[in-house]
Amino acid sequence: MSREFTTVGVIGLGTMGAGIVEVFARNGIDVIAVDASDEAVERGRSFLTKSTGRALERGKIDQAAYDALHGHVTYASALESLAPCQLVVEAVPEHLDLKKEIFAQLDKIVADDAVLATNTSSLPVTEIAASTSNPKRVVGMHFFNPAPVQQFVEVIRTVITADDVFEDVKALAQRIDKKPVIVGDKAGFIANALLFGYLNHAVAMFESRYATREDIDAAMKLGCGYPMGPLALLDLIGLDTAYEILDTMYKQGRDRLHAPSPIIKQMVSAGLKGRKTGRGFYTYAGAGSPEIVADGHTPGEGAPEGVIVREVSSVGVVGSGTMATGIIEVFARAGRSVTFVARTEERVAGVLAAIEKSQARAVEKGRATREEADALLARLHPSTSRADLAEVDLVVEAIAEDLDLKQELFRDLDRICKPGAILATTTSSLPIIDCAKVTSRPEDVVGMHFFNPAQVMKLVEVVHTVSTSEDVVATVQSLCRELGKHPVTCGDRSGFIVNALLFPYLNDAVKMLSANYATADDIDTAMKTGCGLPMGPFELLDVVGLDVSLAIERELYIEFREPGYAPAPLLEHLVTAGYLGRKTGRGFRTYA
Ligand SMILES: NC(=O)c1ccc[n+]([C@@H]2O[C@H](COP(=O)([O-])OP(=O)(O)OC[C@H]3O[C@@H](n4cnc5c(N)ncnc54)[C@H](O)[C@@H]3O)[C@@H](O)[C@H]2O)c1
């Protein structure tokens, strides 16, 4: 006989607890909501009132549903009030001793067949269970933030959890409209084990001033379609909680990449715990407010003082592939005259045909008028001779990803282009300084890393080398904005911002799969429904191509010599076997 959960308890009404109360109550379950003091209970009640009030305002629930939801909740500040509960979910701060103490007490308060669940993100559930007289009835029930929104729930089964207990909890999770996945008791479980390495890495980038907080966050939102940037997400999670999670993961796995970046601890000590205290990486309108307000770190508009932006009215593009074609169209769409150089007449014709087709589609879909499309096409000046680039203000090269070829081109551009012309490369993996050093004007050489398809993707990584001059960076940033793009700026390191943050995480997912901790389906589900990512890691690897991914991971490993970046052997094997992803019909999955 499975358990009927009609009354459940929630302890700790903070970021997570208040959301968990809302989820149960919204699904018609009576909730006894407990926090440590009357004051804390009041704060928890106000979280719930605010969150449901917003839902009411936005028409997501009506007044009757709002009243019913609140009718299901009673508040208390004593654990003894939880006696009638068939299930208690604990969501107090991430401290093992505190949780053990609470479980030991609960064990004496609730009925013998009641289930005890912890919402811990990383602490050993087994050890928490061992603090009770009956560890068989203890599970992890790990909700995601914000609990009313994220569908995913990890149900953590320890080696002693009774079968009926986790089955009943799984059924309950389904009843409250969540997608439960059952996992073993390992720090970080699926989602956090993959997410926190990435978040910690983003903090390290910020701490080393590799890029600004705004640029790191914008890069991941616009480059990968993530719902939030990593630093804004850490503010939402709470830096104190994030610190504890990383610390526990580090202590369990001894993976250096999980050692909390020092600045996290400093911020926590200073009370900058994120949204809940009104300040974390960003400053918020008030404690608990989601609204970011400007502070001393907010970047100003336009070029820095004293820096004069160069005039860019005509541009050149070298190359005839997917990226070059997209970039040519982007420039022409923004009213620039574009001289583009391909190696042969056929390639020139190919580029023109592709842009004509894309413009015809734009007209068909009403995104441009015929006149606009014709004017755009009239701004294109095709050529097979690099000499035609002599007078342009800026050249972007998008030829093959081969350093010898690119260096040969840069030598030539140096000879051909007028003084003051900016020479940009769209390389995604080669050191830009290697292109700059073969010219007599390394200060004019810069990276402009567009994303594919360039016509659609808003992000451009503007990459400066140790030699790039300030006005070149400012000119390219302002040009990007005129193109309708969002520039982010960073130094000349392997992976720039996006790939450097993305690929180690994908690699970790492959390692988790090879360790048989979870299936590819469960891992993909965890990252999509727990963290709101547009694709799971295995879906994404299959789309990007396993060979391409392996090449990027190798570059990152060689550049940073981080043992954790060494490509997972499973990825190497799949590539060796010719399973390269969708393009070959098989990668991590097999395609029709
Ligand atoms: N923040 C997240 O994104 C997230 C996501 C999933 C899971 N978790 C986990 O959820 C748990 C809670 O984290 P949070 O972010 O909600 O923390 P929080 O600091 O926002 O809230 C903790 C709450 O527990 C209360 N509390 C403290 N001591 C208590 C006691 N002795 N008895 C009763 N209540 C007590 C506090 O008053 C506070 O309301 C942690 O285990 C955390 O790892 C957090």
XYZ file of N, CA, C and O in Angstrom, residues 294-420:
508
model
N 21.725 50.029 -10.842
C 23.107 50.396 -11.177
C 23.925 50.608 -9.906
O 23.398 51.044 -8.875
N 25.197 50.264 -9.954
C 26.094 50.546 -8.843
C 27.444 50.986 -9.411
O 27.563 51.226 -10.624
N 28.453 51.065 -8.560
C 29.756 51.556 -8.997
C 30.414 50.717 -10.077
O 31.336 51.188 -10.756
N 29.978 49.473 -10.233
C 30.592 48.602 -11.247
C 29.830 48.585 -12.568
O 30.247 47.930 -13.517
N 28.690 49.258 -12.605
C 27.904 49.252 -13.833
C 28.671 49.994 -14.924
O 29.082 51.137 -14.706
N 28.900 49.358 -16.065
C 29.692 50.019 -17.095
C 28.959 51.224 -17.686
O 27.738 51.203 -17.807
N 29.736 52.231 -18.030
C 29.136 53.415 -18.641
C 28.826 53.153 -20.110
O 29.255 52.160 -20.676
N 28.066 54.043 -20.694
C 27.746 53.932 -22.118
C 28.923 54.467 -22.940
O 29.617 55.378 -22.503
N 29.122 53.887 -24.112
C 30.101 54.455 -25.047
C 31.554 54.209 -24.676
O 31.868 53.444 -23.767
N 32.430 54.876 -25.389
C 33.871 54.659 -25.237
C 34.367 55.296 -23.937
O 33.792 56.275 -23.473
N 35.450 54.734 -23.364
C 36.023 55.340 -22.164
C 36.509 56.755 -22.464
O 36.808 57.086 -23.622
N 36.604 57.566 -21.421
C 37.009 58.966 -21.607
C 38.361 59.067 -22.302
O 39.288 58.305 -21.984
N 38.469 59.989 -23.217
C 39.743 60.228 -23.891
C 40.001 59.285 -25.056
O 40.998 59.437 -25.760
N 39.135 58.303 -25.268
C 39.356 57.352 -26.363
C 38.475 57.771 -27.541
O 37.258 57.935 -27.390
N 39.092 57.952 -28.683
C 38.320 58.392 -29.852
C 38.052 57.203 -30.772
O 38.981 56.504 -31.194
N 36.762 56.966 -31.022
C 36.340 55.832 -31.838
C 36.641 56.119 -33.307
O 36.434 57.231 -33.788
N 37.172 55.113 -34.009
C 37.480 55.323 -35.436
C 36.214 55.215 -36.288
O 35.273 54.514 -35.917
N 36.260 55.850 -37.411
C 35.121 55.834 -38.351
C 35.169 54.512 -39.138
O 36.221 54.144 -39.662
N 34.049 53.780 -39.164
C 34.014 52.545 -39.971
C 32.809 52.617 -40.911
O 31.682 52.298 -40.532
N 33.047 53.068 -42.126
C 31.908 53.127 -43.052
C 31.998 52.039 -44.104
O 30.987 51.551 -44.590
N 33.212 51.614 -44.424
C 33.308 50.507 -45.384
C 34.065 49.365 -44.722
O 35.000 49.586 -43.956
N 33.597 48.158 -44.997
C 34.261 47.008 -44.383
C 34.614 45.979 -45.451
O 34.047 45.982 -46.556
N 35.559 45.128 -45.100
C 35.914 44.023 -45.977
C 35.718 42.727 -45.226
O 35.856 42.692 -44.004
N 35.349 41.663 -45.934
C 35.248 40.341 -45.316
C 36.019 39.386 -46.203
O 35.869 39.410 -47.433
N 36.855 38.538 -45.604
C 37.583 37.546 -46.389
C 37.066 36.174 -45.999
O 36.993 35.845 -44.814
N 36.706 35.375 -46.997
C 36.178 34.034 -46.735
C 34.861 33.847 -47.466
O 34.252 34.820 -47.923
N 34.449 32.593 -47.596
C 33.214 32.343 -48.347
C 32.380 31.241 -47.701
O 31.479 30.687 -48.303
N 32.704 30.928 -46.450
C 31.958 29.862 -45.771
C 30.728 30.389 -45.052
O 30.291 31.522 -45.304
N 30.178 29.563 -44.161
C 28.964 29.916 -43.418
C 29.148 31.209 -42.630
O 28.294 32.096 -42.662
N 30.269 31.297 -41.894
C 30.450 32.475 -41.040
C 30.654 33.727 -41.885
O 30.030 34.753 -41.631
N 31.520 33.632 -42.908
C 31.785 34.799 -43.755
C 30.477 35.293 -44.371
O 30.168 36.494 -44.321
N 29.683 34.379 -44.910
C 28.429 34.763 -45.566
C 27.516 35.500 -44.588
O 26.938 36.547 -44.918
N 27.409 34.955 -43.384
C 26.556 35.583 -42.371
C 27.058 36.973 -42.009
O 26.270 37.915 -41.895
N 28.367 37.089 -41.840
C 28.949 38.374 -41.415
C 28.771 39.434 -42.506
O 28.444 40.590 -42.228
N 28.951 39.033 -43.754
C 28.755 39.973 -44.882
C 27.330 40.529 -44.836
O 27.098 41.740 -44.923
N 26.374 39.629 -44.647
C 24.972 40.061 -44.642
C 24.692 40.998 -43.461
O 23.966 41.987 -43.597
N 25.277 40.676 -42.310
C 25.072 41.512 -41.119
C 25.579 42.940 -41.364
O 24.887 43.918 -41.076
N 26.781 43.056 -41.929
C 27.333 44.391 -42.203
C 26.472 45.140 -43.222
O 26.160 46.320 -43.040
N 26.104 44.449 -44.296
C 25.336 45.115 -45.353
C 23.971 45.545 -44.827
O 23.471 46.620 -45.159
N 23.393 44.724 -43.951
C 22.084 45.050 -43.383
C 22.183 46.329 -42.552
O 21.235 47.103 -42.458
N 23.350 46.536 -41.938
C 23.522 47.739 -41.114
C 24.022 48.926 -41.954
O 24.549 49.901 -41.413
N 23.887 48.838 -43.267
C 24.181 49.998 -44.120
C 25.642 50.173 -44.490
O 26.021 51.204 -45.039
N 26.479 49.182 -44.201
C 27.892 49.319 -44.555
C 28.139 48.808 -45.979
O 27.521 47.825 -46.408
N 29.058 49.474 -46.651
C 29.497 48.975 -47.939
C 30.473 47.830 -47.650
O 31.389 47.979 -46.844
N 30.238 46.648 -48.256
C 31.047 45.478 -47.914
C 31.792 44.932 -49.128
O 31.177 44.468 -50.094
N 33.107 45.009 -49.085
C 33.918 44.368 -50.115
C 34.250 42.976 -49.598
O 34.819 42.863 -48.508
N 33.817 41.946 -50.321
C 34.176 40.624 -49.805
C 35.009 39.858 -50.817
O 34.792 39.927 -52.022
N 35.973 39.153 -50.270
C 36.950 38.483 -51.121
C 36.882 36.977 -50.911
O 37.038 36.487 -49.793
N 36.630 36.267 -52.011
C 36.670 34.802 -51.962
C 37.742 34.352 -52.955
O 38.194 35.131 -53.793
N 38.111 33.061 -52.845
C 39.248 32.614 -53.649
C 38.941 32.486 -55.143
O 39.792 32.690 -55.976
N 37.705 32.106 -55.489
C 37.383 31.886 -56.904
C 36.046 32.553 -57.242
O 35.269 32.885 -56.344
N 35.787 32.671 -58.540
C 34.511 33.249 -59.001
C 33.336 32.403 -58.521
O 32.280 32.935 -58.172
N 33.532 31.072 -58.517
C 32.429 30.183 -58.091
C 32.061 30.465 -56.633
O 30.891 30.511 -56.269
N 33.110 30.645 -55.834
C 32.831 30.898 -54.407
C 32.149 32.254 -54.233
O 31.237 32.395 -53.414
N 32.578 33.239 -54.980
C 31.931 34.555 -54.922
C 30.451 34.401 -55.278
O 29.557 34.903 -54.577
N 30.195 33.645 -56.345
C 28.810 33.446 -56.784
C 28.013 32.720 -55.708
O 26.830 33.016 -55.476
N 28.666 31.764 -55.053
C 27.997 31.009 -53.987
C 27.557 31.918 -52.850
O 26.427 31.828 -52.355
N 28.444 32.827 -52.442
C 28.126 33.746 -51.347
C 26.961 34.652 -51.762
O 25.986 34.833 -51.027
N 27.057 35.193 -52.984
C 26.000 36.094 -53.452
C 24.651 35.388 -53.495
O 23.636 35.929 -53.055
N 24.678 34.151 -54.004
C 23.426 33.392 -54.112
C 22.833 33.167 -52.724
O 21.613 33.298 -52.522
N 23.687 32.837 -51.756
C 23.190 32.569 -50.398
C 22.559 33.829 -49.807
O 21.494 33.774 -49.183
N 23.215 34.978 -50.038
C 22.667 36.213 -49.455
C 21.385 36.623 -50.188
O 20.414 37.052 -49.566
N 21.359 36.424 -51.509
C 20.135 36.746 -52.256
C 18.968 35.898 -51.742
O 17.852 36.380 -51.558
N 19.249 34.630 -51.514
C 18.208 33.717 -51.037
C 17.722 34.149 -49.646
O 16.515 34.198 -49.383
N 18.655 34.481 -48.809
C 18.291 34.877 -47.449
C 17.468 36.158 -47.475
O 16.494 36.312 -46.729
N 17.825 37.091 -48.387
C 17.069 38.335 -48.502
C 15.672 38.088 -49.074
O 14.698 38.708 -48.645
N 15.593 37.150 -50.034
C 14.285 36.839 -50.625
C 13.367 36.305 -49.518
O 12.178 36.653 -49.437
N 13.935 35.485 -48.627
C 13.147 34.938 -47.518
C 12.713 36.059 -46.566
O 11.584 36.085 -46.084
N 13.630 36.994 -46.333
C 13.308 38.109 -45.436
C 12.138 38.920 -46.001
O 11.243 39.341 -45.273
N 12.134 39.114 -47.314
C 11.052 39.872 -47.956
C 9.743 39.095 -47.839
O 8.702 39.642 -47.449
N 9.841 37.795 -48.122
C 8.662 36.917 -48.056
C 8.028 36.961 -46.665
O 6.813 37.039 -46.514
N 8.888 36.942 -45.648
C 8.387 36.900 -44.263
C 8.057 38.280 -43.725
O 7.697 38.429 -42.555
N 8.227 39.316 -44.566
C 7.878 40.668 -44.124
C 8.929 41.299 -43.215
O 8.666 42.317 -42.579
N 10.113 40.699 -43.142
C 11.154 41.281 -42.279
C 11.903 42.414 -42.991
O 12.605 43.194 -42.363
N 11.771 42.464 -44.325
C 12.395 43.552 -45.094
C 11.510 43.819 -46.308
O 10.763 42.938 -46.738
N 11.606 45.053 -46.846
C 10.867 45.324 -48.080
C 11.788 44.961 -49.246
O 13.004 44.816 -49.075
N 11.208 44.831 -50.431
C 12.010 44.501 -51.624
C 13.087 45.578 -51.846
O 14.224 45.278 -52.186
N 12.680 46.841 -51.605
C 13.618 47.947 -51.820
C 14.812 47.833 -50.874
O 15.955 48.033 -51.272
N 14.492 47.489 -49.603
C 15.579 47.356 -48.617
C 16.524 46.225 -49.023
O 17.743 46.353 -48.937
N 15.931 45.123 -49.476
C 16.747 43.976 -49.864
C 17.637 44.353 -51.050
O 18.836 44.030 -51.073
N 17.065 45.080 -52.015
C 17.855 45.475 -53.191
C 18.987 46.423 -52.785
O 20.116 46.317 -53.281
N 18.663 47.341 -51.878
C 19.684 48.299 -51.434
C 20.805 47.545 -50.727
O 21.996 47.863 -50.900
N 20.422 46.536 -49.930
C 21.428 45.737 -49.214
C 22.354 45.052 -50.227
O 23.582 45.119 -50.122
N 21.737 44.428 -51.241
C 22.542 43.692 -52.224
C 23.457 44.651 -52.998
O 24.580 44.300 -53.374
N 22.977 45.899 -53.184
C 23.784 46.870 -53.933
C 25.014 47.313 -53.138
O 25.953 47.866 -53.691
N 24.975 47.073 -51.807
C 26.132 47.466 -50.993
C 27.248 46.417 -51.019
O 28.288 46.595 -50.416
N 27.005 45.294 -51.692
C 28.011 44.229 -51.739
C 28.957 44.436 -52.915
O 28.514 44.698 -54.038
N 30.238 44.338 -52.641
C 31.235 44.461 -53.702
C 32.099 43.219 -53.716
O 33.095 43.137 -52.994
N 31.707 42.227 -54.529
C 32.436 40.964 -54.544
C 33.766 41.104 -55.274
O 33.902 41.926 -56.187
N 34.720 40.274 -54.860
C 36.029 40.335 -55.509
C 36.763 39.022 -55.287
O 36.456 38.272 -54.357
N 37.724 38.770 -56.162
C 38.600 37.619 -55.929
C 40.020 38.113 -55.638
O 40.944 37.317 -55.534
N 40.148 39.421 -55.486
C 41.481 39.965 -55.246
C 41.545 40.725 -53.926
O 40.780 41.673 -53.692
N 42.470 40.311 -53.084
C 42.624 40.973 -51.782
C 43.000 42.445 -51.950
O 42.735 43.250 -51.042
N 43.610 42.787 -53.085
C 44.029 44.179 -53.311
C 42.836 45.129 -53.207
O 42.993 46.312 -52.884
N 41.621 44.620 -53.440
C 40.436 45.470 -53.366
C 40.096 45.900 -51.932
O 39.153 46.656 -51.710
N 40.861 45.373 -50.976
C 40.595 45.743 -49.582
C 41.410 46.963 -49.150
O 41.353 47.362 -47.989
N 42.120 47.565 -50.097
C 43.051 48.647 -49.758
C 42.397 49.800 -49.011
O 42.996 50.384 -48.117
N 41.166 50.130 -49.355
C 40.558 51.346 -48.800
C 39.538 51.113 -47.693
O 38.940 52.060 -47.182
N 39.278 49.861 -47.312
C 38.224 49.635 -46.295
C 38.731 50.044 -44.914
O 39.939 50.070 -44.650
N 37.765 50.364 -44.023
C 38.132 50.804 -42.672
C 38.358 49.635 -41.719
O 39.002 49.785 -40.692
N 37.766 48.497 -42.074
C 37.918 47.332 -41.203
C 37.784 46.061 -42.043
O 36.960 46.007 -42.956
N 38.621 45.079 -41.758
C 38.495 43.780 -42.443
C 38.219 42.723 -41.388
O 38.876 42.696 -40.345
N 37.232 41.850 -41.654
C 37.032 40.678 -40.788
C 37.391 39.457 -41.613
O 36.853 39.280 -42.714
N 38.293 38.636 -41.090
C 38.579 37.415 -41.836
C 37.816 36.260 -41.215
O 37.713 36.162 -39.982
N 37.260 35.399 -42.077
C 36.544 34.205 -41.605
C 36.920 33.054 -42.536
O 36.061 32.382 -43.101
N 38.236 32.877 -42.729
C 38.702 31.768 -43.568
C 38.900 30.537 -42.686
O 38.548 30.562 -41.509
N 39.488 29.481 -43.249
C 39.608 28.225 -42.504
C 40.380 28.409 -41.193
O 41.243 29.282 -41.089
N 40.016 27.561 -40.195
C 40.634 27.653 -38.859
C 42.016 26.984 -38.881
O 42.206 25.873 -38.365
N 42.981 27.677 -39.530
C 44.318 27.115 -39.691
C 45.294 28.281 -39.536
O 45.226 29.265 -40.280
N 46.185 28.165 -38.573
C 47.034 29.308 -38.240
C 47.928 29.737 -39.398
O 48.075 30.933 -39.661
N 48.498 28.771 -40.132
C 49.374 29.138 -41.255
C 48.608 29.971 -42.282
O 49.095 30.997 -42.766
N 47.393 29.500 -42.610
C 46.584 30.231 -43.597
C 46.256 31.631 -43.086
O 46.320 32.613 -43.821
N 45.901 31.719 -41.820
C 45.512 33.021 -41.270
C 46.724 33.955 -41.220
O 46.608 35.139 -41.528
N 47.889 33.411 -40.862
C 49.075 34.280 -40.794
C 49.443 34.800 -42.179
O 49.792 35.966 -42.338
N 49.325 33.938 -43.158
C 49.611 34.366 -44.534
C 48.671 35.510 -44.930
O 49.083 36.519 -45.508
N 47.405 35.360 -44.549
C 46.420 36.396 -44.858
C 46.749 37.712 -44.130
O 46.713 38.795 -44.726
N 47.083 37.617 -42.858
C 47.375 38.845 -42.098
C 48.612 39.576 -42.627
O 48.637 40.809 -42.645
N 49.604 38.804 -43.074
C 50.785 39.461 -43.687
C 50.347 40.275 -44.896
O 50.760 41.417 -45.098
N 49.463 39.647 -45.675
C 48.976 40.275 -46.898
C 48.127 41.514 -46.578
O 48.278 42.569 -47.200
N 47.236 41.355 -45.599
C 46.366 42.482 -45.234
C 47.203 43.656 -44.737
O 46.904 44.821 -45.033
N 48.257 43.334 -44.020
C 49.150 44.371 -43.487
C 49.749 45.183 -44.630
O 49.896 46.406 -44.559
N 50.080 44.481 -45.691
C 50.680 45.111 -46.860
C 49.645 45.931 -47.625
O 49.913 47.028 -48.101
N 48.421 45.377 -47.725
C 47.394 45.953 -48.601
C 46.605 47.094 -47.941
O 46.357 48.128 -48.550
N 46.161 46.882 -46.705
C 45.183 47.812 -46.119
C 45.812 49.147 -45.745
O 46.986 49.215 -45.391
N 44.967 50.185 -45.795
C 45.458 51.541 -45.505
C 45.816 51.653 -44.019
O 45.276 50.907 -43.186
N 46.680 52.571 -43.683
C 47.017 52.774 -42.264
C 45.750 53.114 -41.494
O 44.879 53.816 -42.016
N 45.646 52.595 -40.286
C 44.460 52.891 -39.460
C 43.321 51.912 -39.645
O 42.349 51.944 -38.897
